[in-house]
mmCIF file of C-alpha atoms in Angstrom:
data_model
loop_
_atom_site.group_PDB
_atom_site.id
_atom_site.type_symbol
_atom_site.label_atom_id
_atom_site.label_comp_id
_atom_site.label_asym_id
_atom_site.label_seq_id
_atom_site.Cartn_x
_atom_site.Cartn_y
_atom_site.Cartn_z
ATOM 1 C CA MET A 1 -4.382 15.755 15.575
ATOM 2 C CA LYS A 2 -1.371 13.675 16.487
ATOM 3 C CA ILE A 3 0.102 10.206 16.116
ATOM 4 C CA THR A 4 -0.371 8.033 19.199
ATOM 5 C CA GLN A 5 0.759 4.597 17.992
ATOM 6 C CA LEU A 6 3.011 3.126 15.298
ATOM 7 C CA TYR A 7 3.281 -0.564 14.398
ATOM 8 C CA THR A 8 5.273 -2.819 12.139
ATOM 9 C CA TYR A 9 4.355 -6.444 11.432
ATOM 10 C CA PRO A 10 7.477 -8.446 10.500
ATOM 11 C CA ILE A 11 5.385 -11.581 9.868
ATOM 12 C CA LYS A 12 2.139 -11.015 8.011
ATOM 13 C CA SER A 13 -0.969 -11.885 10.075
ATOM 14 C CA LEU A 14 0.945 -12.232 13.372
ATOM 15 C CA ARG A 15 1.030 -9.664 16.157
ATOM 16 C CA GLY A 16 2.695 -6.345 15.511
ATOM 17 C CA VAL A 17 5.593 -4.609 17.229
ATOM 18 C CA ALA A 18 4.919 -1.149 18.683
ATOM 19 C CA LEU A 19 7.433 1.498 17.608
ATOM 20 C CA PRO A 20 8.243 4.872 19.179
ATOM 21 C CA ALA A 21 9.589 6.109 15.835
ATOM 22 C CA ALA A 22 10.292 4.852 12.312
ATOM 23 C CA LEU A 23 11.395 5.916 8.852
ATOM 24 C CA LEU A 24 8.760 6.357 6.183
ATOM 25 C CA THR A 25 9.598 4.541 2.954
ATOM 26 C CA ARG A 26 7.529 3.902 -0.132
ATOM 27 C CA THR A 27 7.384 0.175 0.690
ATOM 28 C CA GLY A 28 6.307 0.683 4.304
ATOM 29 C CA PHE A 29 8.092 0.639 7.661
ATOM 30 C CA GLU A 30 11.325 -1.330 7.880
ATOM 31 C CA TYR A 31 10.717 -5.103 8.077
ATOM 32 C CA ASP A 32 6.949 -4.617 7.778
ATOM 33 C CA ARG A 33 5.318 -7.781 6.393
ATOM 34 C CA ARG A 34 8.587 -9.142 5.032
ATOM 35 C CA PHE A 35 7.670 -12.690 6.043
ATOM 36 C CA MET A 36 4.547 -14.739 5.514
ATOM 37 C CA LEU A 37 3.422 -18.036 7.005
ATOM 38 C CA LEU A 38 1.419 -19.837 4.379
ATOM 39 C CA LYS A 39 -0.410 -21.953 6.955
ATOM 40 C CA VAL A 40 -0.329 -21.241 10.671
ATOM 41 C CA ASN A 41 -2.456 -21.545 13.801
ATOM 42 C CA ALA A 42 -2.227 -19.460 16.978
ATOM 43 C CA SER A 43 1.101 -17.781 17.601
ATOM 44 C CA ASP A 44 2.813 -14.732 18.999
ATOM 45 C CA ASP A 45 5.805 -12.733 17.886
ATOM 46 C CA GLY A 46 8.279 -10.048 18.895
ATOM 47 C CA THR A 47 11.737 -8.799 18.051
ATOM 48 C CA ASP A 48 15.087 -8.602 19.849
ATOM 49 C CA ASN A 49 18.203 -6.497 19.386
ATOM 50 C CA ASN A 50 20.053 -9.149 17.411
ATOM 51 C CA GLY A 51 18.180 -8.648 14.161
ATOM 52 C CA LYS A 52 15.752 -11.540 14.580
ATOM 53 C CA VAL A 53 12.030 -12.108 14.747
ATOM 54 C CA ILE A 54 11.213 -14.450 17.639
ATOM 55 C CA VAL A 55 7.960 -16.398 17.345
ATOM 56 C CA THR A 56 6.652 -18.177 20.444
ATOM 57 C CA TYR A 57 3.863 -20.697 19.968
ATOM 58 C CA GLN A 58 2.060 -23.659 21.442
ATOM 59 C CA PRO A 59 1.887 -26.731 19.193
ATOM 60 C CA THR A 60 -1.600 -27.935 18.353
ATOM 61 C CA GLY A 61 -3.119 -30.347 20.876
ATOM 62 C CA VAL A 62 -0.434 -29.745 23.530
ATOM 63 C CA ASP A 63 -1.016 -28.302 27.014
ATOM 64 C CA GLY A 64 0.042 -24.744 27.775
ATOM 65 C CA HIS A 65 3.281 -25.758 29.513
ATOM 66 C CA ARG A 66 4.952 -26.719 26.253
ATOM 67 C CA ILE A 67 5.890 -23.453 24.548
ATOM 68 C CA LYS A 68 8.276 -23.462 21.595
ATOM 69 C CA THR A 69 10.095 -20.671 19.817
ATOM 70 C CA LEU A 70 11.296 -19.980 16.298
ATOM 71 C CA GLU A 71 13.943 -17.412 15.376
ATOM 72 C CA ILE A 72 13.904 -15.821 11.926
ATOM 73 C CA PRO A 73 16.637 -13.398 10.751
ATOM 74 C CA LEU A 74 15.224 -10.034 9.741
ATOM 75 C CA VAL A 75 17.638 -9.949 6.800
ATOM 76 C CA PRO A 76 18.079 -13.584 5.702
ATOM 77 C CA ASP A 77 20.492 -14.863 3.096
ATOM 78 C CA VAL A 78 18.269 -15.970 0.219
ATOM 79 C CA ARG A 79 21.057 -17.316 -1.996
ATOM 80 C CA GLY A 80 20.181 -20.769 -3.222
ATOM 81 C CA LEU A 81 16.625 -20.669 -1.848
ATOM 82 C CA GLU A 82 13.706 -21.657 -4.026
ATOM 83 C CA GLU A 83 11.942 -18.637 -5.497
ATOM 84 C CA LEU A 84 8.155 -18.648 -5.187
ATOM 85 C CA GLY A 85 5.551 -16.769 -7.218
ATOM 86 C CA ILE A 86 2.863 -15.313 -4.943
ATOM 87 C CA MET A 87 -0.361 -13.466 -5.786
ATOM 88 C CA MET A 88 -1.459 -10.884 -3.208
ATOM 89 C CA HIS A 89 -4.865 -9.351 -3.967
ATOM 90 C CA GLN A 90 -4.252 -9.527 -7.735
ATOM 91 C CA SER A 91 -0.722 -8.140 -7.356
ATOM 92 C CA PRO A 92 2.043 -10.607 -8.297
ATOM 93 C CA THR A 93 5.158 -10.681 -6.130
ATOM 94 C CA LYS A 94 7.900 -13.127 -5.242
ATOM 95 C CA GLY A 95 9.191 -14.792 -2.110
ATOM 96 C CA TYR A 96 11.664 -17.473 -1.064
ATOM 97 C CA ASN A 97 11.071 -20.863 0.499
ATOM 98 C CA MET A 98 12.817 -20.816 3.871
ATOM 99 C CA GLY A 99 11.864 -24.272 5.147
ATOM 100 C CA THR A 100 8.885 -26.547 5.714
ATOM 101 C CA SER A 101 6.901 -27.716 8.732
ATOM 102 C CA VAL A 102 9.161 -25.984 11.256
ATOM 103 C CA LEU A 103 6.440 -25.078 13.750
ATOM 104 C CA ASP A 104 4.780 -28.501 14.156
ATOM 105 C CA ILE A 105 1.423 -26.838 13.543
ATOM 106 C CA GLY A 106 0.906 -27.445 9.861
ATOM 107 C CA LEU A 107 3.180 -24.731 8.516
ATOM 108 C CA SER A 108 3.867 -25.212 4.838
ATOM 109 C CA TRP A 109 6.400 -22.442 4.128
ATOM 110 C CA ARG A 110 7.778 -19.255 5.507
ATOM 111 C CA THR A 111 8.867 -16.826 2.833
ATOM 112 C CA TRP A 112 10.558 -13.490 2.533
ATOM 113 C CA ASP A 113 9.954 -10.835 -0.076
ATOM 114 C CA LEU A 114 13.331 -9.448 -1.128
ATOM 115 C CA THR A 115 12.541 -6.139 -2.779
ATOM 116 C CA GLY A 116 8.793 -5.797 -3.070
ATOM 117 C CA ASP A 117 6.955 -5.824 -6.352
ATOM 118 C CA ARG A 118 4.646 -3.654 -8.393
ATOM 119 C CA CYS A 119 1.362 -2.712 -6.742
ATOM 120 C CA TRP A 120 -1.364 -3.502 -9.277
ATOM 121 C CA GLY A 121 -5.084 -2.835 -9.108
ATOM 122 C CA VAL A 122 -6.822 0.411 -8.278
ATOM 123 C CA PHE A 123 -5.107 1.313 -5.008
ATOM 124 C CA PRO A 124 -1.906 3.256 -5.969
ATOM 125 C CA PRO A 125 -2.042 7.075 -5.990
ATOM 126 C CA GLY A 126 -1.626 7.119 -9.760
ATOM 127 C CA LYS A 127 -5.049 5.492 -10.085
ATOM 128 C CA SER A 128 -6.760 7.686 -7.482
ATOM 129 C CA ALA A 129 -8.944 10.588 -8.536
ATOM 130 C CA ALA A 130 -7.627 12.517 -5.524
ATOM 131 C CA HIS A 131 -3.956 12.136 -6.468
ATOM 132 C CA ARG A 132 -3.754 11.477 -10.173
ATOM 133 C CA LYS A 133 -1.992 14.368 -11.834
ATOM 134 C CA PRO A 134 -3.723 15.801 -14.910
ATOM 135 C CA ALA A 135 -2.236 15.173 -18.321
ATOM 136 C CA THR A 136 -0.187 18.298 -19.018
ATOM 137 C CA THR A 137 1.644 17.010 -22.065
ATOM 138 C CA PRO A 138 3.230 19.853 -24.038
ATOM 139 C CA LEU A 139 2.418 19.969 -27.711
ATOM 140 C CA VAL A 140 6.110 19.635 -28.482
ATOM 141 C CA SER A 141 8.438 17.941 -26.002
ATOM 142 C CA THR A 142 12.227 18.322 -25.947
ATOM 143 C CA ARG A 143 12.630 15.004 -27.746
ATOM 144 C CA SER A 144 9.955 16.006 -30.230
ATOM 145 C CA VAL A 145 11.781 19.228 -31.128
ATOM 146 C CA ALA A 146 14.826 17.179 -32.078
ATOM 147 C CA THR A 147 12.617 14.800 -34.044
ATOM 148 C CA LEU A 148 10.975 17.719 -35.832
ATOM 149 C CA ALA A 149 14.308 19.192 -36.834
ATOM 150 C CA ALA A 150 15.648 15.870 -38.101
ATOM 151 C CA LEU A 151 12.519 15.072 -40.118
ATOM 152 C CA THR A 152 12.428 18.567 -41.582
ATOM 153 C CA LEU A 153 16.020 18.292 -42.817
ATOM 154 C CA LEU A 154 15.426 14.779 -44.144
ATOM 155 C CA LEU A 155 12.211 15.558 -46.009
ATOM 156 C CA ASN A 156 13.582 18.821 -47.376
ATOM 157 C CA ALA A 157 16.667 17.025 -48.645
ATOM 158 C CA ILE A 158 14.532 14.427 -50.397
ATOM 159 C CA GLY A 159 11.657 16.628 -51.462
ATOM 160 C CA VAL A 160 13.357 19.734 -52.832
ATOM 161 C CA PRO A 161 14.663 18.306 -56.120
ATOM 162 C CA MET A 162 11.391 16.515 -56.845
ATOM 163 C CA VAL A 163 9.214 19.572 -56.344
ATOM 164 C CA ARG A 164 11.509 21.968 -58.128
ATOM 165 C CA GLU A 165 11.133 19.934 -61.316
ATOM 166 C CA THR A 166 7.400 20.622 -61.398
ATOM 167 C CA THR A 167 6.872 23.854 -59.453
ATOM 168 C CA GLY A 168 10.235 25.558 -59.369
ATOM 169 C CA SER A 169 9.797 26.188 -55.650
ATOM 170 C CA SER A 170 11.042 24.489 -52.495
ATOM 171 C CA LEU A 171 8.329 26.017 -50.247
ATOM 172 C CA LEU A 172 5.894 23.114 -50.530
ATOM 173 C CA PRO A 173 8.240 20.357 -49.327
ATOM 174 C CA SER A 174 9.369 22.549 -46.435
ATOM 175 C CA LEU A 175 5.789 23.020 -45.277
ATOM 176 C CA ALA A 176 5.010 19.355 -45.780
ATOM 177 C CA ALA A 177 8.053 18.268 -43.797
ATOM 178 C CA THR A 178 7.217 20.661 -40.989
ATOM 179 C CA ALA A 179 3.599 19.507 -40.828
ATOM 180 C CA VAL A 180 4.581 15.848 -40.699
ATOM 181 C CA ALA A 181 7.185 16.549 -38.024
ATOM 182 C CA VAL A 182 4.700 18.470 -35.847
ATOM 183 C CA ILE A 183 2.149 15.641 -36.062
ATOM 184 C CA LEU A 184 4.771 13.089 -35.114
ATOM 185 C CA SER A 185 6.074 15.259 -32.288
ATOM 186 C CA VAL A 186 2.640 15.443 -30.690
ATOM 187 C CA ALA A 187 2.311 11.665 -30.885
ATOM 188 C CA LEU A 188 5.781 11.115 -29.437
ATOM 189 C CA GLY A 189 5.126 13.590 -26.662
ATOM 190 C CA ARG A 190 1.975 11.792 -25.533
ATOM 191 C CA ARG A 191 3.695 8.451 -25.707
ATOM 192 C CA ASP A 192 6.552 9.731 -23.559
ATOM 193 C CA TRP A 193 4.090 11.048 -20.991
ATOM 194 C CA SER A 194 2.253 7.741 -20.739
ATOM 195 C CA ARG A 195 5.538 5.929 -20.227
ATOM 196 C CA GLY A 196 6.292 8.293 -17.370
ATOM 197 C CA GLY A 197 3.599 6.560 -15.328
ATOM 198 C CA LYS A 198 5.653 3.378 -15.237
ATOM 199 C CA ARG A 199 8.551 5.131 -13.559
ATOM 200 C CA ASN A 200 6.173 6.135 -10.763
ATOM 201 C CA GLU A 201 4.824 2.668 -10.027
ATOM 202 C CA GLU A 202 4.371 1.818 -6.370
ATOM 203 C CA LYS A 203 5.906 -1.286 -4.815
ATOM 204 C CA ILE A 204 4.800 -3.198 -1.749
ATOM 205 C CA THR A 205 5.922 -6.290 0.153
ATOM 206 C CA PHE A 206 3.436 -8.778 1.640
ATOM 207 C CA ALA A 207 1.004 -6.070 2.726
ATOM 208 C CA ASP A 208 -2.400 -6.608 1.155
ATOM 209 C CA VAL A 209 -2.709 -3.643 -1.199
ATOM 210 C CA ALA A 210 -0.808 -0.669 0.255
ATOM 211 C CA PRO A 211 2.311 -0.091 2.386
ATOM 212 C CA TYR A 212 0.428 1.682 5.203
ATOM 213 C CA LEU A 213 -2.899 1.496 6.990
ATOM 214 C CA VAL A 214 -4.112 4.567 8.895
ATOM 215 C CA VAL A 215 -6.720 4.243 11.663
ATOM 216 C CA SER A 216 -8.423 6.974 13.716
ATOM 217 C CA GLU A 217 -8.698 6.578 17.502
ATOM 218 C CA THR A 218 -11.949 8.537 17.435
ATOM 219 C CA SER A 219 -13.495 5.828 15.282
ATOM 220 C CA VAL A 220 -12.106 3.073 17.524
ATOM 221 C CA GLN A 221 -13.732 4.788 20.504
ATOM 222 C CA ASP A 222 -17.030 4.973 18.634
ATOM 223 C CA LEU A 223 -16.958 1.216 18.019
ATOM 224 C CA SER A 224 -16.235 0.632 21.704
ATOM 225 C CA THR A 225 -19.451 2.482 22.596
ATOM 226 C CA ARG A 226 -21.352 0.026 20.400
ATOM 227 C CA LEU A 227 -20.043 -2.973 22.331
ATOM 228 C CA ALA A 228 -22.135 -3.947 25.345
ATOM 229 C CA GLY A 229 -20.795 -3.682 28.869
ATOM 230 C CA ASP A 230 -17.278 -2.424 29.510
ATOM 231 C CA VAL A 231 -15.751 -4.067 26.422
ATOM 232 C CA GLU A 232 -13.298 -1.807 24.605
ATOM 233 C CA MET A 233 -12.171 -2.421 21.053
ATOM 234 C CA ASP A 234 -8.495 -3.327 20.742
ATOM 235 C CA VAL A 235 -7.066 -1.074 18.021
ATOM 236 C CA THR A 236 -4.397 -3.649 17.166
ATOM 237 C CA LYS A 237 -7.074 -5.975 15.804
ATOM 238 C CA PHE A 238 -7.352 -3.566 12.884
ATOM 239 C CA ARG A 239 -3.611 -4.070 12.281
ATOM 240 C CA PRO A 240 -2.821 -0.384 11.650
ATOM 241 C CA ASN A 241 0.617 1.008 10.918
ATOM 242 C CA ILE A 242 -0.322 4.524 11.990
ATOM 243 C CA VAL A 243 -2.910 5.442 14.635
ATOM 244 C CA VAL A 244 -4.093 9.062 14.684
ATOM 245 C CA ALA A 245 -5.874 10.696 17.630
ATOM 246 C CA GLY A 246 -7.802 13.958 17.748
ATOM 247 C CA ALA A 247 -10.227 13.675 14.824
ATOM 248 C CA ALA A 248 -13.305 15.765 15.558
ATOM 249 C CA THR A 249 -15.801 13.110 14.482
ATOM 250 C CA ALA A 250 -15.803 9.350 14.056
ATOM 251 C CA TYR A 251 -15.157 8.081 10.520
ATOM 252 C CA GLU A 252 -14.286 11.494 9.103
ATOM 253 C CA GLU A 253 -11.182 9.726 7.767
ATOM 254 C CA ASP A 254 -13.449 8.299 5.064
ATOM 255 C CA PHE A 255 -12.938 11.630 3.305
ATOM 256 C CA TRP A 256 -9.242 12.205 4.015
ATOM 257 C CA ALA A 257 -7.107 12.270 0.894
ATOM 258 C CA GLU A 258 -3.750 13.560 2.146
ATOM 259 C CA LEU A 259 -2.026 14.034 5.496
ATOM 260 C CA ALA A 260 1.048 16.090 6.447
ATOM 261 C CA VAL A 261 2.929 14.489 9.348
ATOM 262 C CA GLY A 262 5.658 15.805 11.641
ATOM 263 C CA GLU A 263 8.173 18.613 11.330
ATOM 264 C CA ASN A 264 9.097 17.496 7.817
ATOM 265 C CA GLU A 265 5.437 17.559 6.787
ATOM 266 C CA SER A 266 5.823 14.128 5.234
ATOM 267 C CA ARG A 267 2.978 13.564 2.810
ATOM 268 C CA LEU A 268 0.795 10.488 3.227
ATOM 269 C CA LEU A 269 -1.451 9.849 0.231
ATOM 270 C CA ILE A 270 -4.686 8.117 1.216
ATOM 271 C CA THR A 271 -6.266 6.223 -1.666
ATOM 272 C CA ALA A 272 -8.858 3.653 -0.578
ATOM 273 C CA ASN A 273 -11.011 2.177 2.145
ATOM 274 C CA CYS A 274 -10.025 -0.909 4.116
ATOM 275 C CA VAL A 275 -12.937 -3.348 4.216
ATOM 276 C CA ARG A 276 -13.161 -5.713 7.166
ATOM 277 C CA CYS A 277 -13.778 -9.405 7.844
ATOM 278 C CA GLN A 278 -14.030 -11.804 10.805
ATOM 279 C CA SER A 279 -10.379 -11.233 11.727
ATOM 280 C CA ILE A 280 -11.335 -8.278 13.952
ATOM 281 C CA ASN A 281 -13.323 -10.714 16.145
ATOM 282 C CA VAL A 282 -10.316 -12.932 16.941
ATOM 283 C CA ASP A 283 -9.107 -13.357 20.524
ATOM 284 C CA TYR A 284 -5.323 -12.926 20.305
ATOM 285 C CA ASP A 285 -4.768 -14.949 23.483
ATOM 286 C CA THR A 286 -6.409 -18.095 22.105
ATOM 287 C CA GLY A 287 -6.222 -17.639 18.359
ATOM 288 C CA LYS A 288 -9.948 -18.386 18.175
ATOM 289 C CA MET A 289 -13.027 -16.223 17.723
ATOM 290 C CA ALA A 290 -13.599 -14.172 20.864
ATOM 291 C CA ARG A 291 -16.489 -15.067 23.139
ATOM 292 C CA GLY A 292 -19.175 -12.624 24.166
ATOM 293 C CA GLU A 293 -19.331 -9.026 23.019
ATOM 294 C CA ALA A 294 -15.663 -8.952 21.990
ATOM 295 C CA GLY A 295 -16.646 -11.326 19.192
ATOM 296 C CA ASN A 296 -19.317 -8.967 17.860
ATOM 297 C CA ALA A 297 -17.131 -6.149 16.525
ATOM 298 C CA LEU A 298 -17.792 -7.012 12.888
ATOM 299 C CA LYS A 299 -21.520 -7.324 13.520
ATOM 300 C CA ARG A 300 -21.646 -3.874 15.114
ATOM 301 C CA LEU A 301 -19.860 -2.330 12.123
ATOM 302 C CA MET A 302 -22.139 -4.082 9.644
ATOM 303 C CA LYS A 303 -25.040 -1.919 10.811
ATOM 304 C CA ASP A 304 -23.925 1.337 9.189
ATOM 305 C CA ARG A 305 -20.323 1.022 7.979
ATOM 306 C CA ARG A 306 -20.968 -0.702 4.660
ATOM 307 C CA VAL A 307 -20.253 2.598 2.956
ATOM 308 C CA ASP A 308 -18.138 1.473 -0.016
ATOM 309 C CA LYS A 309 -20.310 0.626 -3.020
ATOM 310 C CA GLY A 310 -17.475 -1.429 -4.447
ATOM 311 C CA ALA A 311 -17.588 -3.802 -1.451
ATOM 312 C CA LYS A 312 -21.178 -3.454 -0.314
ATOM 313 C CA TYR A 313 -21.185 -6.543 1.916
ATOM 314 C CA SER A 314 -18.168 -5.527 4.019
ATOM 315 C CA PRO A 315 -17.860 -2.678 6.540
ATOM 316 C CA VAL A 316 -15.130 -0.060 6.192
ATOM 317 C CA PHE A 317 -12.643 0.755 8.939
ATOM 318 C CA GLY A 318 -9.326 2.498 8.214
ATOM 319 C CA ARG A 319 -7.722 3.801 5.042
ATOM 320 C CA TYR A 320 -5.050 2.415 2.725
ATOM 321 C CA THR A 321 -2.158 4.844 2.375
ATOM 322 C CA PHE A 322 0.954 5.431 0.265
ATOM 323 C CA LEU A 323 3.936 7.723 0.738
ATOM 324 C CA ASP A 324 4.660 10.607 -1.576
ATOM 325 C CA ARG A 325 7.994 10.004 -3.312
ATOM 326 C CA GLU A 326 9.454 13.299 -2.031
ATOM 327 C CA SER A 327 8.918 12.130 1.564
ATOM 328 C CA GLU A 328 11.063 8.997 1.196
ATOM 329 C CA ASN A 329 13.157 8.202 4.307
ATOM 330 C CA THR A 330 11.662 10.950 6.449
ATOM 331 C CA PRO A 331 11.124 10.211 10.159
ATOM 332 C CA ILE A 332 7.774 9.700 11.850
ATOM 333 C CA ARG A 333 7.334 9.590 15.630
ATOM 334 C CA VAL A 334 4.657 9.019 18.236
ATOM 335 C CA GLY A 335 3.480 12.504 19.191
ATOM 336 C CA ASP A 336 3.976 14.015 15.724
ATOM 337 C CA GLU A 337 1.356 16.504 14.604
ATOM 338 C CA VAL A 338 -0.976 15.395 11.823
ATOM 339 C CA ILE A 339 -2.716 17.843 9.493
ATOM 340 C CA VAL A 340 -5.323 16.963 6.870
ATOM 341 C CA THR A 341 -4.145 18.817 3.772
ATOM 342 C CA LYS A 342 -6.608 17.432 1.246
ATOM 343 C CA MET A 343 -10.177 16.168 1.514
ATOM 344 C CA MET A 344 -12.527 14.412 -0.902
ATOM 345 C CA ASP A 345 -16.107 15.487 -1.514
ATOM 346 C CA GLU A 346 -17.265 11.877 -1.732
ATOM 347 C CA ARG A 347 -16.037 8.560 -0.362
ATOM 348 C CA SER A 348 -13.741 6.575 -2.610
ATOM 349 C CA VAL A 349 -15.146 3.408 -4.171
ATOM 350 C CA ILE A 350 -13.041 0.281 -4.591
ATOM 351 C CA GLY A 351 -12.850 -0.570 -8.268
ATOM 352 C CA GLU A 352 -13.921 2.810 -9.628
ATOM 353 C CA PHE A 353 -10.687 4.779 -9.784
ATOM 354 C CA PRO A 354 -10.116 6.044 -13.323
ATOM 355 C CA GLU A 355 -7.306 4.404 -15.254
ATOM 356 C CA LEU A 356 -4.285 6.378 -16.404
ATOM 357 C CA LEU A 357 -4.503 7.609 -19.973
#
């Protein structure tokens, strides 16, 4: 298989920008979903070489000859801006108020997420049965050995005189001190291991629940065959970051757990299904629901793609994906080879990943 398309979406929910190449980071492609319009109608967007996002739009109720534009710096100065608390699919994050009603179409705010925030819920690799590393806590950790030694010396120092008065031997306090120290070391070791999970927390920007979305062209082609006439499904309506071609069968990605991409074999960790809504029926040229068969994409998927028991009323198309920490800042390019390096026996279920111990 190989990568055929890459996309970044500087403004969440607006059109994406096709990329020939990009750097993989744990928070997604550069500039991906760094801005969010809290209330917006039809619009279009693109980027230029001056570090700006340029949004062109037609104000509500105005004929098509009046087109306006808005320029947003890709790296804005947020000093002095109002900080906003935002909840994205049960994951709290923060943004900054960058102005009000600037588009004349009911826009409330446009905000920028500065650093990303912790990805909560059941989507990160640490919560996935396919990626969660087993608890391999040693009985005695390095810190616990030091604790054991200190407690042994302390209890021996205190206990020896007391026991000698009644038994004439210092063996008992030594054994007691060692036993107590070993018990405490096991407890400390487990506690240290559980804390280790926090250092591995994933962070995302304004993406819904994961920094990447992977879509298979084979599955897009299958949906096109379900649409009457010569209508072809537009892959960009699924808003993927990475489009992969060459899968042998449609929807086999339901069982993908890990991909190796490119010469560096960058590891993409697939954790969950992406469930779909009416947004895939939208006509990008009008901002309204598409007419005719193009507006039936969701209906066609509803027939047999409600395969996630955790979201039984929504069809699945595409997979939520994270980047392995050792693949940070590795390149990805259109044309790169893609290899499935890990599969699951069963489809993942939203809401049923086991919690970390």
